[in-house]
PDB file of C-alpha atoms in Angstrom:
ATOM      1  CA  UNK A   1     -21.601 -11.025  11.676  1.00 32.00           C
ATOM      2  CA  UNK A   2     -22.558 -13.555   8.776  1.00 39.00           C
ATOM      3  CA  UNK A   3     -21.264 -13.156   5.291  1.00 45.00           C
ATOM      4  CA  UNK A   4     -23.844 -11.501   2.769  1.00 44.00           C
ATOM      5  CA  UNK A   5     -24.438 -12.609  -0.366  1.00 42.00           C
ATOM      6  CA  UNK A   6     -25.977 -12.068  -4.122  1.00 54.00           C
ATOM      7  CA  UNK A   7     -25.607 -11.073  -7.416  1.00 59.00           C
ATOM      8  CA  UNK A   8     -23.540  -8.339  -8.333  1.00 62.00           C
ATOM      9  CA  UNK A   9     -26.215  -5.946 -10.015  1.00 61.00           C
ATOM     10  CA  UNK A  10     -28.753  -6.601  -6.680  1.00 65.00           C
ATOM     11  CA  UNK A  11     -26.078  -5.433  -4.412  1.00 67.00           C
ATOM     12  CA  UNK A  12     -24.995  -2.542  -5.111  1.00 67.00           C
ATOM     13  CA  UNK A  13     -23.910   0.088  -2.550  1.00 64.00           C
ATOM     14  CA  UNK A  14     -26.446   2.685  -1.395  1.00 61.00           C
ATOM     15  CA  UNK A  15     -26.926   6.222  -3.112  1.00 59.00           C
ATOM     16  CA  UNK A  16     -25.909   9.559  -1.599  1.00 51.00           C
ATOM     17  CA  UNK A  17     -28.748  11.525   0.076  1.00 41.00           C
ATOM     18  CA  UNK A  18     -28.232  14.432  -2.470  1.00 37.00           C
ATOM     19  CA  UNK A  19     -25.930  13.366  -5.648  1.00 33.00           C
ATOM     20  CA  UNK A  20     -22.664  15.099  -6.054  1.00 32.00           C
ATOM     21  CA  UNK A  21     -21.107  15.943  -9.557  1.00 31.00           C
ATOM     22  CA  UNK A  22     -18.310  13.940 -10.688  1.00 29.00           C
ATOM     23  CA  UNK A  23     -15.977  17.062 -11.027  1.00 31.00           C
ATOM     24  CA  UNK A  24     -16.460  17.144  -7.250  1.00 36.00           C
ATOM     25  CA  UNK A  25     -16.683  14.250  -5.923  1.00 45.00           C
ATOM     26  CA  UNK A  26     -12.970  13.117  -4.479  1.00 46.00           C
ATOM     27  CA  UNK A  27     -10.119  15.180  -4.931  1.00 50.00           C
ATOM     28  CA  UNK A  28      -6.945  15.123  -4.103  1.00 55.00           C
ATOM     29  CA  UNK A  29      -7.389  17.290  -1.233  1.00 61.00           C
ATOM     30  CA  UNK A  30     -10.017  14.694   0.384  1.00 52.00           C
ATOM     31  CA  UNK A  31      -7.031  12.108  -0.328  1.00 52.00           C
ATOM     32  CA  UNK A  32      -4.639  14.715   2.430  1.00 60.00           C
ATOM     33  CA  UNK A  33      -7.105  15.012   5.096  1.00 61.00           C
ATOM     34  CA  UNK A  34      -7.890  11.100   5.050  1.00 59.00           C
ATOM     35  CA  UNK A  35      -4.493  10.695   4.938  1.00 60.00           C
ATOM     36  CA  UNK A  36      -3.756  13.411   7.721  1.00 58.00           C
ATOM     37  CA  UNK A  37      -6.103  12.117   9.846  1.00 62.00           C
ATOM     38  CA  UNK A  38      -5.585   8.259   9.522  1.00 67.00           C
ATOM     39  CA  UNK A  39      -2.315   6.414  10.961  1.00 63.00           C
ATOM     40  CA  UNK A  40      -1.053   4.864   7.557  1.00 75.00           C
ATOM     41  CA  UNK A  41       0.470   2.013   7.204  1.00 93.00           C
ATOM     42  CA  UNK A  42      -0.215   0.739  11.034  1.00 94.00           C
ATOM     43  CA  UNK A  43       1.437  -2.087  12.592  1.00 93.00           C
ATOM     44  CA  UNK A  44      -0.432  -4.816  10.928  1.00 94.00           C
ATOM     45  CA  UNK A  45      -2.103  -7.206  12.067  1.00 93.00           C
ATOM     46  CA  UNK A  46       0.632  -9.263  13.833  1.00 91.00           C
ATOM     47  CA  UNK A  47       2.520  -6.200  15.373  1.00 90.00           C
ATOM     48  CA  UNK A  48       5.013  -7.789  16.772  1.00 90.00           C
ATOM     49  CA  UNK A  49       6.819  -9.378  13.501  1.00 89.00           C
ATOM     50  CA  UNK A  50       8.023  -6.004  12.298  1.00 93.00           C
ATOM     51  CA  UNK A  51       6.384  -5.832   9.557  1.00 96.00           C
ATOM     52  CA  UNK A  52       3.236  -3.329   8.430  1.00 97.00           C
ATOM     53  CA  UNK A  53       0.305  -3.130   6.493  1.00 97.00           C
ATOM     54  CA  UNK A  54       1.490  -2.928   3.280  1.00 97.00           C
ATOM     55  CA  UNK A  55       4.504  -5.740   4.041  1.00 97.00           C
ATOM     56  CA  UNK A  56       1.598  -8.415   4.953  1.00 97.00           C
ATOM     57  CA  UNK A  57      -0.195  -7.947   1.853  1.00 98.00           C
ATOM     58  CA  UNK A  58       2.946  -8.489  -0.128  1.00 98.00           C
ATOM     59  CA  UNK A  59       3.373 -11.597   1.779  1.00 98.00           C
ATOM     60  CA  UNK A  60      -0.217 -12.370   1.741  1.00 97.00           C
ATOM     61  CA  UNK A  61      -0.821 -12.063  -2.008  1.00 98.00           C
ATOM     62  CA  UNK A  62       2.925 -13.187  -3.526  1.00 98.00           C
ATOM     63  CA  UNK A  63       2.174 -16.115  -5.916  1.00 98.00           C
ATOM     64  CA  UNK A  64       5.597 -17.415  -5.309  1.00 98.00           C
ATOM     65  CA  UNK A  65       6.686 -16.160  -1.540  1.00 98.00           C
ATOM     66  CA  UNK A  66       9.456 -13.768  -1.147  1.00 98.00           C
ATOM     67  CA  UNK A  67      12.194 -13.796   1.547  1.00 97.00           C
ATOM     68  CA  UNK A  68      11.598 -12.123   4.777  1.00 97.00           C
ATOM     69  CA  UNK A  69      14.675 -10.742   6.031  1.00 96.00           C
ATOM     70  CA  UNK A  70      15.586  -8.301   9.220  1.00 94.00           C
ATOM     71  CA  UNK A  71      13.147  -5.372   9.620  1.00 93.00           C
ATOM     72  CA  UNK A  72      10.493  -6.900   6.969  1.00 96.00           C
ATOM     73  CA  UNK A  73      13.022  -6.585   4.249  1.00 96.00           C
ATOM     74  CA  UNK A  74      11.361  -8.769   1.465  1.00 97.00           C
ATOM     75  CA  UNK A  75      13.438 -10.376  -1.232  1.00 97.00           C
ATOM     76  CA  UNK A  76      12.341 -12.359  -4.250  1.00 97.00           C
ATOM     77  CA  UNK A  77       9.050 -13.470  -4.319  1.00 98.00           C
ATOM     78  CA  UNK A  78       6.534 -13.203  -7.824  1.00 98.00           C
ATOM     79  CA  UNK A  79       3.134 -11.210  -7.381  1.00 98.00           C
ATOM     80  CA  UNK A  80       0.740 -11.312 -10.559  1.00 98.00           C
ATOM     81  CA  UNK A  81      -1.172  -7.511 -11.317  1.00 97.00           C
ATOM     82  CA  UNK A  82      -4.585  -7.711 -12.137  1.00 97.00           C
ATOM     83  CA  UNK A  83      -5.461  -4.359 -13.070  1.00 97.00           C
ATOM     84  CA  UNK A  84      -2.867  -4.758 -16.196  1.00 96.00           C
ATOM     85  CA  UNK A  85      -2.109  -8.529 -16.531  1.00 96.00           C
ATOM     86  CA  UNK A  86       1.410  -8.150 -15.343  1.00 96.00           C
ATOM     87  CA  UNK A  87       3.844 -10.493 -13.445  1.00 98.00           C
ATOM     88  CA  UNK A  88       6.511  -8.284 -10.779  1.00 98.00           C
ATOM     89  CA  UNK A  89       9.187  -9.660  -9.472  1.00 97.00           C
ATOM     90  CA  UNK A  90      10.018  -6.978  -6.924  1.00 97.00           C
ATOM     91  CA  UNK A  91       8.037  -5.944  -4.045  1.00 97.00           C
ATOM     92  CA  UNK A  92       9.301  -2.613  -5.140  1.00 96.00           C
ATOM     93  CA  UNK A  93       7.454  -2.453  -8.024  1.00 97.00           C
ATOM     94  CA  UNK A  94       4.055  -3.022  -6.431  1.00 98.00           C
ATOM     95  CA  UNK A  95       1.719  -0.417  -4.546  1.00 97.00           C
ATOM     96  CA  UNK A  96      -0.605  -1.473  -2.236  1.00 98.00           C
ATOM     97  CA  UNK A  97      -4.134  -0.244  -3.785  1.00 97.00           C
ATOM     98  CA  UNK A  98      -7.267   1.005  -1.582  1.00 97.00           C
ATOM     99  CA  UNK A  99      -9.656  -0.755  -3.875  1.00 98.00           C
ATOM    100  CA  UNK A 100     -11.973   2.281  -2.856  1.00 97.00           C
ATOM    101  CA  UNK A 101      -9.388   4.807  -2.815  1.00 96.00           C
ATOM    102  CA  UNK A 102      -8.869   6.939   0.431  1.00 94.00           C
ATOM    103  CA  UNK A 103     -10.434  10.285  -1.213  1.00 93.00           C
ATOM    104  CA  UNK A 104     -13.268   8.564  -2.387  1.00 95.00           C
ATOM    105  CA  UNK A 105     -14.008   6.720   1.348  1.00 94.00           C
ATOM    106  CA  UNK A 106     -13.813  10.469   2.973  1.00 93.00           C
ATOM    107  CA  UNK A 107     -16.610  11.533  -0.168  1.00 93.00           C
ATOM    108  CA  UNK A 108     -18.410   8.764   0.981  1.00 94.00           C
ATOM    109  CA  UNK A 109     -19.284   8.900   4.437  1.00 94.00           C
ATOM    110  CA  UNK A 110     -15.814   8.223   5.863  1.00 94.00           C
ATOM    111  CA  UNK A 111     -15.160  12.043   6.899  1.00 92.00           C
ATOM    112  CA  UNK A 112     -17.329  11.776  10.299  1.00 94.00           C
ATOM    113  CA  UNK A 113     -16.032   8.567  11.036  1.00 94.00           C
ATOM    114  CA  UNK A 114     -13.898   7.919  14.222  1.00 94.00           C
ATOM    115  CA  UNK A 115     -10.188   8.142  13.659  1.00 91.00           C
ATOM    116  CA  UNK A 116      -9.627   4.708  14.634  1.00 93.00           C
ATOM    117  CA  UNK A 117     -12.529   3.370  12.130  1.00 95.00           C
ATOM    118  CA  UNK A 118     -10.236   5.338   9.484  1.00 94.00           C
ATOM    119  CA  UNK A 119      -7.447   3.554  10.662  1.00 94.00           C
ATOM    120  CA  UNK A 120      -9.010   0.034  10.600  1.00 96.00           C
ATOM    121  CA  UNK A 121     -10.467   0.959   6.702  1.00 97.00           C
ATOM    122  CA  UNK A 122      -7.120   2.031   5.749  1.00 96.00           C
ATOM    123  CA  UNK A 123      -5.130  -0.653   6.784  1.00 97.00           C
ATOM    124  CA  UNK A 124      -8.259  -3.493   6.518  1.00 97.00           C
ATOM    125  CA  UNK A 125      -7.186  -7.091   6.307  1.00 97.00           C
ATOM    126  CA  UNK A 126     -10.428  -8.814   6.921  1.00 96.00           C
ATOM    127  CA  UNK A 127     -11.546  -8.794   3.273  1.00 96.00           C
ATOM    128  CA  UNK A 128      -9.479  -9.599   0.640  1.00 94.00           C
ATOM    129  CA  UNK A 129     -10.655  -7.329  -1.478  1.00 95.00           C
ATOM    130  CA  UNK A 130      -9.920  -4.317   0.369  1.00 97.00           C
ATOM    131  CA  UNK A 131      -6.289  -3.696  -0.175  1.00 98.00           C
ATOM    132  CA  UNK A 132      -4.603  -5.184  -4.030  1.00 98.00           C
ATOM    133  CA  UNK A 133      -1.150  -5.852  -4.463  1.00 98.00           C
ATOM    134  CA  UNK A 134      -0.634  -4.683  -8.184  1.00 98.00           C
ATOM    135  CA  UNK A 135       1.851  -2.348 -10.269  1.00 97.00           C
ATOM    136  CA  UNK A 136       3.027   1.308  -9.096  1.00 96.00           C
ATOM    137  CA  UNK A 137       1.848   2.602 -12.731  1.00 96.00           C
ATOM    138  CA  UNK A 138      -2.147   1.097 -12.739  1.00 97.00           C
ATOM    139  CA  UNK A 139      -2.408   2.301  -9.084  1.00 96.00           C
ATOM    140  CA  UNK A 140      -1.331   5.860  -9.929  1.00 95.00           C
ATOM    141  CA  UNK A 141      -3.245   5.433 -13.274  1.00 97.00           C
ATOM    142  CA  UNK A 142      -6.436   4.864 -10.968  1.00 97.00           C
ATOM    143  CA  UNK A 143      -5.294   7.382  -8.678  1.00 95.00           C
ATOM    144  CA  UNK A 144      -8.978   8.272  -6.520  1.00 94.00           C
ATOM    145  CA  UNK A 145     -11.215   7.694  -9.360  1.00 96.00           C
ATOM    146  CA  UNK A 146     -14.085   5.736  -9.134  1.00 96.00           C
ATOM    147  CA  UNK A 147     -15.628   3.166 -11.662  1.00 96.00           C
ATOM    148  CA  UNK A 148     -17.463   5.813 -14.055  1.00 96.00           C
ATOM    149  CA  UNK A 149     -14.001   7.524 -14.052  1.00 97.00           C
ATOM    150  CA  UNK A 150     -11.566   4.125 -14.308  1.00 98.00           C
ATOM    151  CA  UNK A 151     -11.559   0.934 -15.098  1.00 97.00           C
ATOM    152  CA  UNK A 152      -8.594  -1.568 -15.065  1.00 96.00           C
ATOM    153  CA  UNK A 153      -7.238  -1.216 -18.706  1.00 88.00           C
ATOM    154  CA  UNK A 154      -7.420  -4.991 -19.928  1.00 86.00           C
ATOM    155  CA  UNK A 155     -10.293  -6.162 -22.603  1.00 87.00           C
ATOM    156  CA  UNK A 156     -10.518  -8.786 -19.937  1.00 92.00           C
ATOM    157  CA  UNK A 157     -14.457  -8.692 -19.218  1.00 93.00           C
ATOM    158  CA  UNK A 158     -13.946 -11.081 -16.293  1.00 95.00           C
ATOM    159  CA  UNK A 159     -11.088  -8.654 -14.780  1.00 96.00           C
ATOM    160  CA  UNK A 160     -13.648  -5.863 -15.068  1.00 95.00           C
ATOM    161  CA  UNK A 161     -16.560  -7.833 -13.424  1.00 95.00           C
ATOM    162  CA  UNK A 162     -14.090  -9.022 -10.931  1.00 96.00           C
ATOM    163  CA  UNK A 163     -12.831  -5.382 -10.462  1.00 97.00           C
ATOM    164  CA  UNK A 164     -16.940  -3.939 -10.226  1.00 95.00           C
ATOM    165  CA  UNK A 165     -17.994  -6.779  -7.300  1.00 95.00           C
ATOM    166  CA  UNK A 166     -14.688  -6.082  -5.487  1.00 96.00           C
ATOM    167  CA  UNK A 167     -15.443  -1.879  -5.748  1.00 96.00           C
ATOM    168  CA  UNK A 168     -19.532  -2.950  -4.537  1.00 95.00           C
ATOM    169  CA  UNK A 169     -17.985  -5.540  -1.471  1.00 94.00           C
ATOM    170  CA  UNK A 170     -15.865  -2.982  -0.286  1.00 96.00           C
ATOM    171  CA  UNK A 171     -18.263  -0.274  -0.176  1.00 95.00           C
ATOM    172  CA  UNK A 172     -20.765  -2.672   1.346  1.00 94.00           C
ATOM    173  CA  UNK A 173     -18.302  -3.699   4.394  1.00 96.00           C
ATOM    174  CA  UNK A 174     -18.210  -0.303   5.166  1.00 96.00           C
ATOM    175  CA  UNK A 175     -21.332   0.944   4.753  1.00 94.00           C
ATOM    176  CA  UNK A 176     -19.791   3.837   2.268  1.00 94.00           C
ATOM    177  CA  UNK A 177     -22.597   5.570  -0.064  1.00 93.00           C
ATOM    178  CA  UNK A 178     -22.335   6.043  -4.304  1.00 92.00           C
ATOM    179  CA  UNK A 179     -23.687   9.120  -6.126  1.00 91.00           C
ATOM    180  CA  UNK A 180     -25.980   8.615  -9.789  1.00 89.00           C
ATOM    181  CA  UNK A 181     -23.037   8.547 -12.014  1.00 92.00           C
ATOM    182  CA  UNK A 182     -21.409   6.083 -10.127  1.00 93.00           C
ATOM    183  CA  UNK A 183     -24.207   3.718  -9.546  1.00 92.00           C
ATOM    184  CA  UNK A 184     -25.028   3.905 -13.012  1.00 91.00           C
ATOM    185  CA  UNK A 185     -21.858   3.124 -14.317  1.00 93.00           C
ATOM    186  CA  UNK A 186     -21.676   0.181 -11.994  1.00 93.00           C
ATOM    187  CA  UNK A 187     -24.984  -0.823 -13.330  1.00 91.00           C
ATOM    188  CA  UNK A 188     -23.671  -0.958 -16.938  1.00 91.00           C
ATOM    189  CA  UNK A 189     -20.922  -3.086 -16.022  1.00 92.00           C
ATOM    190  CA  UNK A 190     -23.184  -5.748 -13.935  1.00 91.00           C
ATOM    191  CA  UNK A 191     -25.322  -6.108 -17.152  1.00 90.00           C
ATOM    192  CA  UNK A 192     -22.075  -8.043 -18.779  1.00 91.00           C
ATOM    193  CA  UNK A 193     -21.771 -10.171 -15.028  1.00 91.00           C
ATOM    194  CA  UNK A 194     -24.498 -12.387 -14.892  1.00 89.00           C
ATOM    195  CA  UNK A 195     -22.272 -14.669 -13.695  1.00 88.00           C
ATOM    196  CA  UNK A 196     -20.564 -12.712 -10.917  1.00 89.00           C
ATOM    197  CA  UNK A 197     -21.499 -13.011  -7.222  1.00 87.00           C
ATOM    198  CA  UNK A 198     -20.799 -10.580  -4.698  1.00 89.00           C
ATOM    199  CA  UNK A 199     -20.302 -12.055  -0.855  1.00 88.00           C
ATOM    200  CA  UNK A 200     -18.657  -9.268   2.213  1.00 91.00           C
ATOM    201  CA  UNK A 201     -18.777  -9.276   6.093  1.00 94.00           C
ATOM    202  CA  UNK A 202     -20.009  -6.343   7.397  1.00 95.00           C
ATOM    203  CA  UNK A 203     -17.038  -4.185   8.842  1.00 96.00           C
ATOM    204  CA  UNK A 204     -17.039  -4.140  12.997  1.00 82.00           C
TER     205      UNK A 204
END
């Protein structure tokens, strides 16, 4: 399917048929079931180099490349954080971020989804946007909240229109739906992006 593409405040995702509060909207219990019913990390998308998901998107995103050794074991290697401006020299250091989280996916349309759709979401290398490399503490920091609830914590305006188009391409891909206080925190960030252009391939 051909790439879409416009500016960031135009494209943003659909709204939920009814609007769900905040206080509701993904907890950590949506987080288990997604997680209980999805095969996480999978085999990757070369399955027979030994090495998963989260292993090719440590290769795929190192600035300088690490070592691959027996069984995937990486070594070296320099990845750069976004969320929190931060270089990490160990893979070790890094989690592998859902850049919409798994909780909020199952909020938003991903709970009657196939089990092998959830599979291919969770472990989705056809965007680049889908799954960031970046530090153990801003992932857990984000944890499954969604743009009105977290932001990545630089004064960086560009990180934060960078972070807003990649939250609005990878809802887009996958067709997932936003409730009012989302959208309208998303909005309030895309007035400060004029500049900021969001492009996505529809998900198969």
């Amino acid at each position: 399917m051909p790439d879409v593409s416009d500016d960031l405040r135009s494209r943003l995702p659909p709204p939920t048929a009814a609007s769900t509060p905040l206080a509701s909207h993904a907890s950590t219990a949506d987080q288990r079931r997604f997680r209980l019913c999805t095969p996480h990390w999978n085999a990757g998308t070369n399955p027979t180099d030994g090495c998963n998901t989260r292993a090719e998107v440590l290769i795929s995103e190192a600035v300088d490349a690490p070592e691959v050794g027996a069984g995937c074991r990486l070594t070296g290697g320099r990845w750069w954080s976004y969320y929190d401006a931060t270089w990490v020299t160990a893979a070790s250091g890094l989690d592998i971020d859902h850049m919409v989280p798994l909780a909020e996916a199952w909020d938003s349309g991903a709970s009657v989804w196939t089990p092998q759709r959830r599979e291919a979401y969770a472990n989705d290398q056809g965007a680049e946007t889908s799954l960031v490399a970046v530090t153990a503490r801003s992932n857990r920091s984000k944890s499954d909240q969604d743009p009105a609830q977290w932001m990545p914590p630089t004064p960086d305006d560009a990180v934060r229109c960078q972070y807003a188009a990649e939250w609005v391409v990878t809802k887009l891909r996958w067709g997932l739906a936003a409730d009012d206080t989302e959208l309208a925190a998303l909005r309030d960030i895309a007035l400060g992006c004029p500049l900021e252009s969001v492009t996505y391939e529809p998900a198969g």
